[in-house]
Short mmCIF file of C-alpha atoms in Angstrom, two decimals:
data_model
loop_
_atom_site.label_atom_id
_atom_site.label_comp_id
_atom_site.label_asym_id
_atom_site.label_seq_id
_atom_site.Cartn_x
_atom_site.Cartn_y
_atom_site.Cartn_z
CA MET P 396 73.93 141.55 28.75
CA ASN P 397 72.06 142.06 32.71
CA ASN P 398 74.12 143.48 35.55
CA SER P 399 74.47 139.81 36.56
CA ALA P 400 76.41 139.27 33.81
CA LYS P 401 78.43 142.51 33.44
CA TRP P 402 79.26 141.87 37.16
CA ILE P 403 80.45 138.34 36.20
CA ARG P 404 82.64 139.73 33.74
CA LYS P 405 83.67 142.69 35.58
CA GLN P 406 85.10 139.91 37.79
CA TYR P 407 86.85 137.95 35.70
CA ARG P 408 89.37 141.21 33.51
CA THR P 409 90.01 142.77 36.54
CA GLY P 410 91.43 139.18 38.04
CA TRP P 411 93.39 138.70 35.30
CA ALA P 412 94.39 142.73 35.07
CA PHE P 413 95.80 142.22 38.86
CA LEU P 414 97.36 138.47 38.12
CA ILE P 415 99.23 139.92 34.99
CA THR P 416 100.37 143.36 36.79
CA GLY P 417 101.37 141.92 39.84
CA GLY P 418 103.43 138.62 38.32
CA LEU P 419 105.18 141.59 36.44
CA VAL P 420 105.78 143.52 39.78
CA ALA P 421 106.58 141.01 41.60
CA ILE P 422 109.79 139.36 39.03
CA ALA P 423 110.48 143.41 38.36
CA GLY P 424 110.87 143.15 42.52
CA ALA P 425 113.26 139.51 42.00
CA LEU P 426 115.48 140.79 39.08
CA LEU P 427 115.77 144.83 40.88
CA PRO P 428 119.46 143.07 42.19
CA VAL P 429 119.81 141.82 38.95
CA TRP P 430 119.70 144.70 36.43
CA ILE P 431 120.48 147.21 39.11
CA SER P 432 123.67 146.13 41.28
CA ALA P 433 123.68 148.89 43.95
CA THR P 434 120.21 149.11 44.90
CA THR P 435 119.90 151.65 47.93
CA PHE P 436 116.48 149.68 49.40
CA ASN P 437 115.30 146.35 50.23
CA THR P 438 113.89 144.88 46.33
CA ARG P 439 111.71 142.41 48.65
CA ILE P 440 109.38 145.45 49.11
CA VAL P 441 108.54 145.67 45.57
CA THR P 442 108.24 141.58 45.41
CA GLY P 443 106.01 142.23 48.42
CA VAL P 444 103.52 144.22 46.74
CA GLY P 445 103.38 142.03 43.36
CA ILE P 446 102.54 138.83 45.64
CA PHE P 447 99.52 141.44 47.14
CA LEU P 448 98.46 141.88 43.71
CA ILE P 449 98.57 138.55 42.99
CA GLY P 450 96.41 137.38 45.20
CA VAL P 451 94.05 139.69 44.91
CA GLY P 452 93.66 139.11 41.77
CA LEU P 453 93.45 135.21 43.06
CA SER P 454 90.60 136.55 44.78
CA TYR P 455 88.41 138.53 41.81
CA LEU P 456 89.61 134.75 39.46
CA ILE P 457 87.58 132.82 42.63
CA ARG P 458 84.87 134.61 42.94
CA TYR P 459 84.66 134.17 38.82
CA ARG P 460 84.64 130.31 39.34
CA ALA P 461 81.97 130.52 42.18
CA ALA P 462 79.88 133.02 40.52
CA ARG P 463 80.11 130.85 36.76
CA ARG P 464 79.60 127.82 38.50
CA GLU P 465 76.25 128.33 40.51
CA PRO P 466 73.97 131.00 38.41
CA LEU P 467 71.54 131.83 41.42
CA THR P 468 75.13 132.29 43.56
CA GLY P 469 76.66 134.68 41.22
CA ALA P 470 73.42 136.73 40.77
CA ARG P 471 73.48 137.04 44.26
CA MET P 472 76.65 138.38 44.65
CA ALA P 473 76.33 141.05 41.61
CA ASN P 474 72.95 141.63 44.22
CA GLU P 475 75.38 142.10 46.69
CA ALA P 476 77.67 143.89 44.88
CA ASN P 477 75.31 146.13 43.66
CA ASP P 478 73.48 146.54 46.69
CA GLU P 479 71.85 150.35 46.75
CA ARG P 480 72.43 150.36 50.81
CA SER P 481 75.54 148.50 50.75
CA ARG P 482 77.15 151.22 48.43
CA MET P 483 75.72 154.13 51.05
CA LEU P 484 76.84 152.44 54.38
CA ARG P 485 80.27 151.67 52.16
CA ALA P 486 80.51 155.46 50.77
CA ARG P 487 79.43 156.45 54.49
CA ALA P 488 82.21 154.55 56.28
CA GLY P 489 84.73 155.77 53.24
CA ASN P 490 83.77 159.70 53.86
CA ARG P 491 84.70 158.98 57.66
CA ALA P 492 87.83 156.88 56.71
CA TYR P 493 88.88 159.75 54.63
CA TRP P 494 88.67 162.71 56.36
CA VAL P 495 90.86 160.57 59.33
CA SER P 496 93.18 160.31 56.65
CA THR P 497 93.11 164.06 56.01
CA ALA P 498 93.79 164.52 59.33
CA LEU P 499 96.52 161.97 60.19
CA ALA P 500 98.13 163.77 56.78
CA TYR P 501 97.30 167.36 58.46
CA GLY P 502 98.89 166.64 61.48
CA GLY P 503 101.91 165.22 59.95
CA LEU P 504 102.63 167.97 57.92
CA MET P 505 101.93 170.66 61.06
CA TRP P 506 104.65 169.00 62.91
CA VAL P 507 107.49 168.79 59.77
CA SER P 508 106.54 171.95 60.03
CA PHE P 509 106.78 173.11 63.22
CA ALA P 510 109.70 170.91 63.41
CA ALA P 511 111.40 172.85 60.86
CA ASN P 512 111.58 175.96 62.93
CA GLY P 513 112.62 173.87 66.16
CA SER P 514 109.38 174.94 68.08
CA LEU P 515 108.91 170.88 67.47
CA PRO P 516 111.26 167.34 67.65
CA HIS P 517 112.43 166.23 64.51
CA LEU P 518 110.78 163.10 63.43
CA SER P 519 113.54 160.42 63.97
CA GLU P 520 113.33 157.98 61.23
CA ASP P 521 111.81 155.16 62.56
CA ALA P 522 109.05 157.49 64.12
CA LEU P 523 107.82 158.77 60.30
CA TRP P 524 108.22 155.03 59.20
CA TYR P 525 105.56 154.05 62.14
CA PHE P 526 103.50 156.87 61.65
CA LEU P 527 103.51 156.55 58.17
CA ALA P 528 101.95 153.22 58.99
CA ALA P 529 99.19 154.87 61.12
CA VAL P 530 98.56 156.70 58.46
CA VAL P 531 98.03 153.97 56.16
CA ILE P 532 96.48 151.60 59.04
CA ILE P 533 94.49 153.71 60.97
CA PRO P 534 91.81 155.21 58.07
CA PHE P 535 91.17 151.40 57.55
CA GLY P 536 90.43 150.32 61.26
CA VAL P 537 88.05 153.18 60.85
CA TYR P 538 86.38 152.34 57.43
CA ALA P 539 85.89 148.60 58.82
CA ILE P 540 84.60 149.44 62.20
CA GLY P 541 82.30 152.59 60.49
CA LEU P 542 80.79 150.00 58.10
CA THR P 543 80.16 147.03 60.77
CA ARG P 544 78.73 149.92 63.08
CA GLU P 545 75.81 151.45 60.08
CA GLU P 546 75.60 147.70 58.87
CA GLU P 547 74.20 147.45 63.23
CA ARG P 548 72.26 151.05 62.85
CA GLU P 549 70.59 150.95 59.24
CA MET M 979 59.36 155.18 56.58
CA LYS M 980 56.67 152.69 57.06
CA ASN M 981 55.97 150.28 54.70
CA HIS M 982 53.50 147.49 53.87
CA LEU M 983 56.56 145.43 52.22
CA GLU M 984 55.95 142.27 54.87
CA LYS M 985 52.58 142.18 54.09
CA LEU M 986 52.72 142.41 50.73
CA ARG M 987 55.37 139.52 50.57
CA ILE M 988 53.65 137.23 52.81
CA ASP M 989 50.65 137.04 51.16
CA HIS M 990 52.89 136.32 47.89
CA ASN M 991 54.99 133.65 50.17
CA TRP M 992 57.83 134.52 49.64
CA THR M 993 60.89 134.36 51.52
CA GLN M 994 63.09 137.96 52.01
CA GLN M 995 65.76 136.33 50.14
CA GLU M 996 62.67 135.61 47.27
CA LEU M 997 61.92 138.86 47.31
CA ALA M 998 65.51 140.16 46.71
CA ASP M 999 66.34 137.80 44.34
CA ARG M 1000 63.37 139.53 42.35
CA ALA M 1001 64.38 142.96 43.31
CA HIS M 1002 67.97 142.76 43.06
CA VAL M 1003 69.61 143.53 46.05
CA SER M 1004 70.27 141.85 49.36
CA ARG M 1005 68.44 139.80 51.98
CA GLN M 1006 69.56 142.81 54.52
CA THR M 1007 68.17 145.34 52.61
CA ILE M 1008 64.87 143.65 52.87
CA ILE M 1009 65.21 143.18 56.54
CA SER M 1010 65.71 146.85 56.96
CA LEU M 1011 63.38 148.16 54.19
CA GLU M 1012 60.79 145.72 56.91
CA ARG M 1013 61.84 147.45 59.91
CA GLY M 1014 61.84 150.88 58.46
CA ARG M 1015 65.65 151.62 59.50
CA TYR M 1016 65.89 152.28 55.42
CA ASN M 1017 64.36 154.71 52.82
CA PRO M 1018 64.93 152.95 49.08
CA SER M 1019 65.87 155.02 46.44
CA ILE M 1020 62.96 156.36 44.03
CA MET M 1021 64.33 153.65 41.37
CA LEU M 1022 64.04 151.07 43.92
CA ALA M 1023 60.74 151.86 44.97
CA PHE M 1024 59.56 151.93 41.60
CA ARG M 1025 61.14 148.89 41.52
CA LEU M 1026 59.22 146.94 44.81
CA ALA M 1027 56.22 148.62 43.03
CA ARG M 1028 56.29 146.98 39.62
CA ILE M 1029 57.31 143.70 41.57
CA PHE M 1030 54.30 143.69 43.70
CA GLU M 1031 51.60 145.86 40.51
CA ARG M 1032 51.13 148.25 42.51
CA GLU M 1033 51.73 152.25 43.74
CA ILE M 1034 54.48 152.96 44.81
CA GLU M 1035 51.67 155.01 47.65
CA GLU M 1036 50.54 151.94 48.28
CA ILE M 1037 53.61 150.45 49.81
CA PHE M 1038 55.65 152.88 51.52
CA ILE M 1039 53.77 155.66 53.73
CA TYR M 1040 55.11 159.04 53.58
CA ASP M 1041 55.14 160.41 56.73
CA GLU M 1042 55.68 164.49 56.49
CA GLU M 1043 56.42 164.88 60.43
CA GLU M 1044 59.07 162.42 59.75
CA ASP M 1045 60.49 163.40 57.20
CA TYR M 1046 60.98 167.29 58.99
CA GLU M 1047 62.21 165.96 61.93
#
C-alpha cells in the first residue's frame, strides 16, 4: 500500500472514530439530565462537545470521499498532508503556540499563588472563565498567525 | 541553497505541479525550492535526484559561506 492509499484509509478510520465518539458523547449529554436528576452543570456543554466531534468526523469523511472519487486529488491531498515543508512550518508554529500557552498557564498559576497570600486580588469565577477561554483561544490564534507568516517567509 | 531545479524541470517540460506529484510534495514546496527559500531534507534531495536521473550535487549547490552565516 503506498503512502497515498494509507493516508486515504486513515481519513476513513479517523472519521468514523470521531463520528462514533461524537455520537456517544452527544447522546450521553442529552441523557445525563434523565440519568442524574440533580446535575450541577449545564449538560449542553457535553452535547456541544459531542456535536463538535461529529463535525470533525464528518470533515474527515468528506475528505475521504473526495480523495476516493478522484485518485489524483487524493494523491495531492496526501502529498499536501505529508509534505515535509508543511510539517516543518506546522511544527514551528505549534512550538510558538506551545510556549505562549505555557506562559499564559504559568502567569495564571502565579496569579493564583499571589492571590492566596493576599498580594493580588482573587479572580472571580467570571474572570477565571475568561482567563481560561483566553488560554485556549490565544495559542490557537498564535498558531494560525505563525503558520501564515511562516508560509509567506519560507 | 542554490539549485538547478527550475532549469531541469523546464528541460523536462514539466509544470511545478507535475514535479510536485512525482516528488510527493506540495506545489508550494517546489516553488520554495526553486526560489532557494527552502532547503530540502536529504530524502527529498535524493528523490529529486532520482526523478531527474542526476547526482544530488548536480542539482543542489552547497555554499559553505551561506551555511556558516
